[in-house]
Short mmCIF file of C-alpha atoms and ligand atoms in Angstrom, two decimals:
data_model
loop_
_atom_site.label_atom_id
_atom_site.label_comp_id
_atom_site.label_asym_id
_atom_site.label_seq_id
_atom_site.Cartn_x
_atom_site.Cartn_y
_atom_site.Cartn_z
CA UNK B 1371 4.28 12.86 38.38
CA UNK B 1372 4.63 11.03 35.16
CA UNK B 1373 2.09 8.00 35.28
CA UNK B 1374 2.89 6.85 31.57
CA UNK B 1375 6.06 5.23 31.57
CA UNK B 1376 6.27 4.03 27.34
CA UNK B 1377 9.91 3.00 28.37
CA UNK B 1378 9.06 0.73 30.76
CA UNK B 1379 7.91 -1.62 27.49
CA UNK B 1380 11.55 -1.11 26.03
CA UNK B 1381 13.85 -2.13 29.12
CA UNK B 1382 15.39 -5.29 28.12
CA UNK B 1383 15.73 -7.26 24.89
CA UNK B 1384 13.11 -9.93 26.69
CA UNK B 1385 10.24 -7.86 27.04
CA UNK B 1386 11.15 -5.81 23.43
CA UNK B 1387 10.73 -9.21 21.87
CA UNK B 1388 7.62 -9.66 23.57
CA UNK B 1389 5.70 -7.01 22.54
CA UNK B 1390 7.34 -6.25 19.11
CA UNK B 1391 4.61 -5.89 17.30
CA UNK B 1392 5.79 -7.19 13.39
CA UNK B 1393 7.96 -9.55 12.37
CA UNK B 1394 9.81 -11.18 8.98
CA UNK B 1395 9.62 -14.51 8.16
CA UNK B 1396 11.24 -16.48 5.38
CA UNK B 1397 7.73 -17.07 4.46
CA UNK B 1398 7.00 -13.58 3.76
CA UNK B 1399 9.15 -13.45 0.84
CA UNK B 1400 8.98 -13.81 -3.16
CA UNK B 1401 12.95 -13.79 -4.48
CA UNK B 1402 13.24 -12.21 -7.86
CA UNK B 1403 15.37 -14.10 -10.25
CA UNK B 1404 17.00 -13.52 -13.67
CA UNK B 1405 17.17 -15.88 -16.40
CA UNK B 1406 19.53 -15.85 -19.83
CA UNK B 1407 20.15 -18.18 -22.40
CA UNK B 1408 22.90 -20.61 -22.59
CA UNK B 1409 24.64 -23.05 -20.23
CA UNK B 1410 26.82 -22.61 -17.32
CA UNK B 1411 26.38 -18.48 -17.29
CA UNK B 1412 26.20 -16.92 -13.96
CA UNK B 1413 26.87 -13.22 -14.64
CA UNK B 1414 26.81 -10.33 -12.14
CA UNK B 1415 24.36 -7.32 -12.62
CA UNK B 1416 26.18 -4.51 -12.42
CA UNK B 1417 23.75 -2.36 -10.83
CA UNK B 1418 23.03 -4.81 -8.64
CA UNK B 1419 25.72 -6.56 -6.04
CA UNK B 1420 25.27 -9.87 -5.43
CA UNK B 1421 22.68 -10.57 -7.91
CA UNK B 1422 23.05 -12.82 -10.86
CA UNK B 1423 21.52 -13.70 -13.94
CA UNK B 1424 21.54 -17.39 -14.66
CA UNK B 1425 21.44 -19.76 -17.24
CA UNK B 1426 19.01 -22.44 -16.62
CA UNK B 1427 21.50 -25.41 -15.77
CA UNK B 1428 22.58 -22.44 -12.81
CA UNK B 1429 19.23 -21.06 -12.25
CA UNK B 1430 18.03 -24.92 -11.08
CA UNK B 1431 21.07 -25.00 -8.77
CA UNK B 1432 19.98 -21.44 -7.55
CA UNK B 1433 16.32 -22.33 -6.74
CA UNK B 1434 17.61 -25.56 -5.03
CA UNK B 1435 19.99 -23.90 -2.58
CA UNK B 1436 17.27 -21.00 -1.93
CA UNK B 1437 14.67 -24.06 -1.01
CA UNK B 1438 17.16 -25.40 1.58
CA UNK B 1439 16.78 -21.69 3.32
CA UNK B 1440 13.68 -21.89 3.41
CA UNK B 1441 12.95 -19.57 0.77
CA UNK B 1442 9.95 -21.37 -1.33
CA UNK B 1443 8.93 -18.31 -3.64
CA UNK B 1444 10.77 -17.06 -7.00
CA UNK B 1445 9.39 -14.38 -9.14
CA UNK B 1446 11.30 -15.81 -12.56
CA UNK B 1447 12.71 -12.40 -15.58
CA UNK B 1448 14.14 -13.15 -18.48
CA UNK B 1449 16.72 -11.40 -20.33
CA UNK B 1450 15.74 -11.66 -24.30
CA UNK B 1451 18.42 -11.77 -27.11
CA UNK B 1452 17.97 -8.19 -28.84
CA UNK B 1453 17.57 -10.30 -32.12
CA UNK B 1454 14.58 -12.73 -30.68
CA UNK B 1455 12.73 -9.05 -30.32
CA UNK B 1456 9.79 -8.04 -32.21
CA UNK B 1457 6.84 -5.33 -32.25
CA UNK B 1458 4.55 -7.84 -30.97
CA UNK B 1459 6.41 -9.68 -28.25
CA UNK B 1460 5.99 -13.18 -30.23
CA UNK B 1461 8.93 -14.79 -28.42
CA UNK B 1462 6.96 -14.63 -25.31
CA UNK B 1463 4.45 -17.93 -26.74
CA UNK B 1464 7.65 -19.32 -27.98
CA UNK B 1465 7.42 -22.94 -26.13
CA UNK B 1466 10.91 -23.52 -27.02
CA UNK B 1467 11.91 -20.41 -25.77
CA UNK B 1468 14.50 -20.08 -22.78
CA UNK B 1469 11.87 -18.54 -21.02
CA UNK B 1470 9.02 -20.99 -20.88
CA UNK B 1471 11.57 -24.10 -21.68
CA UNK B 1472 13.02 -23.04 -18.00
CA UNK B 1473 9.55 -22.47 -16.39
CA UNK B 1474 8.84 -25.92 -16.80
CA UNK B 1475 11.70 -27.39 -16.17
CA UNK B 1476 12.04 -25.53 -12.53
CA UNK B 1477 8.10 -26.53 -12.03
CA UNK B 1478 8.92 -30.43 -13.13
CA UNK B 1479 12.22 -30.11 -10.70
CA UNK B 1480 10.28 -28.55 -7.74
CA UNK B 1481 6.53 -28.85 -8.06
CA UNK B 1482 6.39 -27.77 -4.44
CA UNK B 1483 8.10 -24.57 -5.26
CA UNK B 1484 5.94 -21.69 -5.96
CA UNK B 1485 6.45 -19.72 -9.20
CA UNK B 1486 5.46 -16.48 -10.44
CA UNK B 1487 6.67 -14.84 -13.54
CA UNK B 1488 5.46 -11.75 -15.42
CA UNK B 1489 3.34 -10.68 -17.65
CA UNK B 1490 4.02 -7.38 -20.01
CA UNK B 1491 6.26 -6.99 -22.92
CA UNK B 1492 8.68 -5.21 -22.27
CA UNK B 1493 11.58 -7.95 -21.73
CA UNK B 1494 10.52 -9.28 -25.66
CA UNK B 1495 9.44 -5.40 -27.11
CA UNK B 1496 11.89 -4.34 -29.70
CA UNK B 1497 10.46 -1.00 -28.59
CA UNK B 1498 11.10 -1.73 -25.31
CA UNK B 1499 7.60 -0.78 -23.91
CA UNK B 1500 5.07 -2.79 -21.92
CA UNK B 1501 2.37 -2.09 -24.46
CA UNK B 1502 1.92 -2.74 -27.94
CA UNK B 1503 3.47 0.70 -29.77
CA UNK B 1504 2.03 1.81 -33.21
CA UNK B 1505 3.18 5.93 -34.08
CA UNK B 1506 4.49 6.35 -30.74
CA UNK B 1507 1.46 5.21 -28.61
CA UNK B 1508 0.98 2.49 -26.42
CA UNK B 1509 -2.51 0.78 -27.39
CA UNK B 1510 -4.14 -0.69 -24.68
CA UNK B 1511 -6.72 -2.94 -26.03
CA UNK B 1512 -4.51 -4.09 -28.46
CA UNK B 1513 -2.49 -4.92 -25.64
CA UNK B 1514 -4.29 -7.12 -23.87
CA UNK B 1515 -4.53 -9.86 -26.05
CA UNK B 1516 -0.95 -10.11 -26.37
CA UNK B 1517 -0.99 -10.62 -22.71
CA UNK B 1518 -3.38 -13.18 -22.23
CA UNK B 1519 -1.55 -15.42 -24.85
CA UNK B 1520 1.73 -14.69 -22.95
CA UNK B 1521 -0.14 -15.15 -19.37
CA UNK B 1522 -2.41 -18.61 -21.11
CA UNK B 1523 1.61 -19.60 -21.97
CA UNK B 1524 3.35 -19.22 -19.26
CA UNK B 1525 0.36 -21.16 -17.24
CA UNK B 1526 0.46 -23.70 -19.86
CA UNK B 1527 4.07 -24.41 -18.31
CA UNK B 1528 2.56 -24.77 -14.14
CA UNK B 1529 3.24 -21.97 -12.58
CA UNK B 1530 1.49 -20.71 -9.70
CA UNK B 1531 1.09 -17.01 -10.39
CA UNK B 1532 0.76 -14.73 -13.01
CA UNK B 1533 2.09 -10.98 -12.38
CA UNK B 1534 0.78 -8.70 -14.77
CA UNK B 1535 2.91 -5.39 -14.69
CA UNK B 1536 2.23 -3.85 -17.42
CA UNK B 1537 -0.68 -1.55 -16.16
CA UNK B 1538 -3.35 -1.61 -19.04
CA UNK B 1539 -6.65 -1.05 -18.38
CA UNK B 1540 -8.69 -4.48 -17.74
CA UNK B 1541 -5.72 -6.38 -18.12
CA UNK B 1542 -6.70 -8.51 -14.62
CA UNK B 1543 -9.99 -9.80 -15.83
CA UNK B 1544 -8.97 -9.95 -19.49
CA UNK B 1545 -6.52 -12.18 -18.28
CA UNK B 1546 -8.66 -14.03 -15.40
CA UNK B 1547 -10.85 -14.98 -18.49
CA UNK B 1548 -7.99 -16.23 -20.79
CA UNK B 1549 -7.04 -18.89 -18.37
CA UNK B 1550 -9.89 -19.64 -17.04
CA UNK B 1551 -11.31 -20.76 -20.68
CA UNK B 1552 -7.90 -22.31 -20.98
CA UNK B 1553 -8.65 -24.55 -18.06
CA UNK B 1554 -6.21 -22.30 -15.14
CA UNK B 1555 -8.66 -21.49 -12.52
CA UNK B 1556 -6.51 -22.44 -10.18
CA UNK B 1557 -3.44 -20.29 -11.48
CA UNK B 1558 -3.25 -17.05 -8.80
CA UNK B 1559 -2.86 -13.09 -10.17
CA UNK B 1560 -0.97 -10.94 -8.22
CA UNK B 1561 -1.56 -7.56 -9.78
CA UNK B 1562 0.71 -4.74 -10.12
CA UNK B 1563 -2.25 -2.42 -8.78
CA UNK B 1564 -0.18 0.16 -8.00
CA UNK B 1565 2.92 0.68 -10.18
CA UNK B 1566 4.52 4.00 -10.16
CA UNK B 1567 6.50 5.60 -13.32
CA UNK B 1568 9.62 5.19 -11.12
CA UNK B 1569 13.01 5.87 -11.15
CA UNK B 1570 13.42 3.31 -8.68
CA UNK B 1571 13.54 0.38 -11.65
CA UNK B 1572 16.79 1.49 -13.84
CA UNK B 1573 18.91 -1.63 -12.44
CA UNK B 1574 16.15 -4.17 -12.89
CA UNK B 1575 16.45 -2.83 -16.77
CA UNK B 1576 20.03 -3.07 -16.99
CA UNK B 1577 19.54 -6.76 -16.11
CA UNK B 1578 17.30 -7.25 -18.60
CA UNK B 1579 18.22 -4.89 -21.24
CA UNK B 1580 14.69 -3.93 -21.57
CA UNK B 1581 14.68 0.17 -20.76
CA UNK B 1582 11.87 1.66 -23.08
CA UNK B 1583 13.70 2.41 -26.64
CA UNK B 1584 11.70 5.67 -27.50
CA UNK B 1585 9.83 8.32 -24.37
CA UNK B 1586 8.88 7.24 -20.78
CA UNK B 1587 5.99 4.63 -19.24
CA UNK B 1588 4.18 7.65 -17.97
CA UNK B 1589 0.78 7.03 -20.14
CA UNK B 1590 0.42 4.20 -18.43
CA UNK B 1591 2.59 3.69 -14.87
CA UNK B 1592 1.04 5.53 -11.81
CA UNK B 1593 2.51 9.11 -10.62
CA UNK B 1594 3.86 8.97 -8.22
CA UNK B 1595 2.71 12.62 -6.87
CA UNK B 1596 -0.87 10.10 -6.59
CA UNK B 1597 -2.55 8.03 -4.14
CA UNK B 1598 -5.73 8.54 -4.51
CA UNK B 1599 -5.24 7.07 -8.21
CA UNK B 1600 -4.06 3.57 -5.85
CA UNK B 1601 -7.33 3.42 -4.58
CA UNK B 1602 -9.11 3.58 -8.16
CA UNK B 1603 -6.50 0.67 -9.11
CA UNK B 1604 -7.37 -1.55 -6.43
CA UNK B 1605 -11.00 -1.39 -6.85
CA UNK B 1606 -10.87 -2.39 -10.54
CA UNK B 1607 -8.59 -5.22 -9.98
CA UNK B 1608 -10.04 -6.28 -6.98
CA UNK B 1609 -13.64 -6.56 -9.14
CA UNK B 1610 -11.58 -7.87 -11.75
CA UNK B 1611 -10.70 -11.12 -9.91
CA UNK B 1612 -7.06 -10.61 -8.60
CA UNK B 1613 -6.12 -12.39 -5.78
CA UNK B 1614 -3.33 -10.40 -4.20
CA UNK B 1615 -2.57 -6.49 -4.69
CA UNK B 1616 1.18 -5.10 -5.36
CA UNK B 1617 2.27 -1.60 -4.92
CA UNK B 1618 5.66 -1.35 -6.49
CA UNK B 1619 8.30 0.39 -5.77
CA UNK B 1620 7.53 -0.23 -1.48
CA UNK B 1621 9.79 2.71 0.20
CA UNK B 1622 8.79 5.53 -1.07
CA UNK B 1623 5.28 4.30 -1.40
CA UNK B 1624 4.39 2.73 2.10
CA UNK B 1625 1.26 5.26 2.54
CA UNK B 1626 -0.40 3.72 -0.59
CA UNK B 1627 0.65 0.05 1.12
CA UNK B 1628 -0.83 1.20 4.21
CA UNK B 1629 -4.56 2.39 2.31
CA UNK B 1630 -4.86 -0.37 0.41
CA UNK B 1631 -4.73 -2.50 3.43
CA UNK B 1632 -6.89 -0.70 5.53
CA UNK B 1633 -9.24 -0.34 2.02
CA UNK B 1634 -8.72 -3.82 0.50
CA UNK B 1635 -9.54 -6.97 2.29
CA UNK B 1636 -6.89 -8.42 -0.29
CA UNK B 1637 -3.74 -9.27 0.71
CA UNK B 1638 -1.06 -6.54 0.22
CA UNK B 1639 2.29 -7.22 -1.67
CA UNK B 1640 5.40 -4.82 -1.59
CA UNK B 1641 7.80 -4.93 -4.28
CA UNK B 1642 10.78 -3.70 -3.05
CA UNK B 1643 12.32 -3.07 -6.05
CA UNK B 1644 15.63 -2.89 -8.16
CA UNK B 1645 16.54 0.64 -6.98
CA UNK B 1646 15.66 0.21 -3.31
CA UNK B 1647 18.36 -2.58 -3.32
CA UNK B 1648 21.18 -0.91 -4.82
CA UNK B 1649 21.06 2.38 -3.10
CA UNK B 1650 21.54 0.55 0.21
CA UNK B 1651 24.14 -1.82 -1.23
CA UNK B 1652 26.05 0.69 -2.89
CA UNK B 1653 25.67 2.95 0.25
CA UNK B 1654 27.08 0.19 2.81
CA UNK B 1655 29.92 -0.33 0.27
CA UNK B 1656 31.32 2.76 0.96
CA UNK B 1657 30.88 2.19 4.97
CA UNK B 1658 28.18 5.35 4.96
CA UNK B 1659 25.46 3.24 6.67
CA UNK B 1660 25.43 -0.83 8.44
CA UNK B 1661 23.76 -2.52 5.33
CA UNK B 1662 22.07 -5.41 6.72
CA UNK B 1663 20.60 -3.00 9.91
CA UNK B 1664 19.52 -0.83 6.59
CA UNK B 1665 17.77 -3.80 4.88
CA UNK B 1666 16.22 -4.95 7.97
CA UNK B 1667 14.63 -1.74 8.89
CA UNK B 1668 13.02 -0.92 5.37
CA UNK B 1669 11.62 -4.65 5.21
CA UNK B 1670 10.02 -4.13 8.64
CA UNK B 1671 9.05 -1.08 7.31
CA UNK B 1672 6.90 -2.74 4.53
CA UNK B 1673 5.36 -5.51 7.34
CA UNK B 1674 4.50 -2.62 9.18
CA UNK B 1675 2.57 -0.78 6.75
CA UNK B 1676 0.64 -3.86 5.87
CA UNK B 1677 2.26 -6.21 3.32
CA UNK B 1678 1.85 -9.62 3.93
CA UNK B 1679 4.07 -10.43 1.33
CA UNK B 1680 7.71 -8.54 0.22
CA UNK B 1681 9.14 -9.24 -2.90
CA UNK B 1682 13.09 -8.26 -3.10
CA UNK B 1683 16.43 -9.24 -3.79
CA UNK B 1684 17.38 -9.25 -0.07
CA UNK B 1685 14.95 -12.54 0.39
CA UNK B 1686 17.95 -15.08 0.00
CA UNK B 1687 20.76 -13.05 1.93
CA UNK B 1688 17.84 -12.17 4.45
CA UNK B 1689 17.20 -15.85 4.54
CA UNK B 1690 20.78 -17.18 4.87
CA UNK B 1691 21.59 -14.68 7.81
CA UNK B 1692 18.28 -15.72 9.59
CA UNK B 1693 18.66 -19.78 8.75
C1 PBG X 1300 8.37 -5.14 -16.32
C2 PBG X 1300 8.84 -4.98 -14.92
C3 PBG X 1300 9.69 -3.98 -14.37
C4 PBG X 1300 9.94 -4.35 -13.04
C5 PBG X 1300 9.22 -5.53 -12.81
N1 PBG X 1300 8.53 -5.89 -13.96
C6 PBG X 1300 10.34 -2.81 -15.01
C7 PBG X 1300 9.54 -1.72 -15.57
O1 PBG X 1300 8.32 -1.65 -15.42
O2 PBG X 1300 10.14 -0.87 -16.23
C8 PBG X 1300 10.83 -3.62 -12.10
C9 PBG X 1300 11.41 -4.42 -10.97
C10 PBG X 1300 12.56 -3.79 -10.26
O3 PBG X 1300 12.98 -2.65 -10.50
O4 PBG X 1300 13.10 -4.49 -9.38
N2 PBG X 1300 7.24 -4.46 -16.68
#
């Protein structure tokens, strides 16, 4: 006789809702959004159906319809004129910059929005790198004080979190004490903890023209053959003050998700990133699989291993089909 009847729990769509045991919610979401220069630009990333970057008259207009889904998180890129780059990234502290001109501009048009933008240097690098380069290596300390000026800046302009992704050592508490003597306590980190050397990211570079000029970012993103390494990460920036940990890309990577939530009393964020998005687009293009089953699945997928919050380029279409 078979006593234990699992089925039983999965006979009709009533009682699968009822004991489903994760859900989405537009809340869970941070949209990533690009941002170029000019006015009245809204041009399509190759790599990347159905996402845009914007010029900032279009990137308001963008936010606003977003908002209206319910989608109240944006994770702002710029893409950097190739001329405006230098060795030092100096066109990140440039106030008059499209970058931080737009930051405060969306934070003065929706204060109630929440804002997160990035900290490394790669989008401003004329070496293309997240680090500061001198004869071919990236130099950490060095590093960090570029990034506090660029993370003290783009606070400067009220946003709510800083993402460094640039994965020096000690960049979350080098940074934690930049804006805290610059009067920020109250601006968040969410920390790349876990950032793999992935091949996942090629169409987020495309957007921004920002792929590294010279080698690889292997001296200083994750492998990914590691998770052990995670663990390591999410200790330091967990004593370093962050307030929520990333592991970046999310599919391939839900185990490390899944330790540092059962590790980490943190919450998790997955960063489901440039790659992950245009596989399954390009995929349901060609009618091989039912794209929006696809996206649904893999963002479960990321709930399920632990992230409270999912960072991707699905949010808004995610958001639309579930208004
Ligand atoms: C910049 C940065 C990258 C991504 C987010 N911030 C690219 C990289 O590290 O090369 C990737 C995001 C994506 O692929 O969607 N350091």
């Amino acid at each position: 006789m078979i006593t234990h009847r699992p089925r039983r729990n999965r006979k009709s769509a009533v009682i699968r809702n009822m004991v489903q045991e994760n859900h989405l919610s537009v809340h869970d979401f941070i949209y990533p959004l690009f941002l170029i220069d000019g006015k009245n630009k809204k041009i399509e990333v190759k790599s990347m159906p159905g996402i845009y970057r914007y010029s900032p008259d279009l990137l308001l207009k963008e936010i606003e319809s977003c908002m209206k889904l319910g989608i109240k998180a944006f994770d702002v890129f710029p893409s950097i004129n190739e001329k405006l780059k230098d060795k030092t990234a100096s066109e990140s502290l440039n106030k008059n910059g499209v970058y931080l001109k737009t930051l405060a501009l969306i934070k003065k048009r929706f204060p109630e929005a929440c804002i997160m933008t990035d900290v490394a240097m790669d989008p401003y690098s004329s070496d293309g790198h997240d680090g500061y380069v001198e004869n071919g290596k990236i130099l950490n300390d060095k590093t960090l004080e570029i990034l506090a000026k660029m993370a003290v800046a783009q606070a400067d302009c009220g946003i709510d979190i800083i993402g460094p992704s640039d994965m020096m050592d000690g960049r979350v508490g080098y940074i934690r004490e930049a804006l805290d003597d610059a009067g920020h306590e109250e601006v968040s980190i969410m920390s790349y903890t876990a950032k793999y050397a992935s091949a996942f990211y090629n169409p987020f570079r495309d957007a921004l023209d920002s792929a590294p000029k010279f080698g690889d970012k292997k001296t200083y993103q994750m492998n990914p053959a590691n998770s052990k390494e995670a663990l390591i990460e999410a200790q330091l920036d967990t004593e370093e003050g962050a307030d929520f940990l990333m592991v970046k890309p999310a599919l391939s990577y839900l185990d490390v998700i899944k330790d540092l939530n059962t590790h980490f009393d943190l919450p998790i964020a997955a960063y489901n990133v440039s790659g992950e998005y245009s596989m399954i687009k390009a995929a349901a293009q060609k009618g091989w699989i039912d794209g929006e089953r696809v996206r649904d699945e893999i963002l479960l997928s990321m709930k399920r291993a632990g992230a409270s919050v999912i960072l991707s380029y699905f949010a808004k279409e995610w958001a639309i089909k579930n208004h």
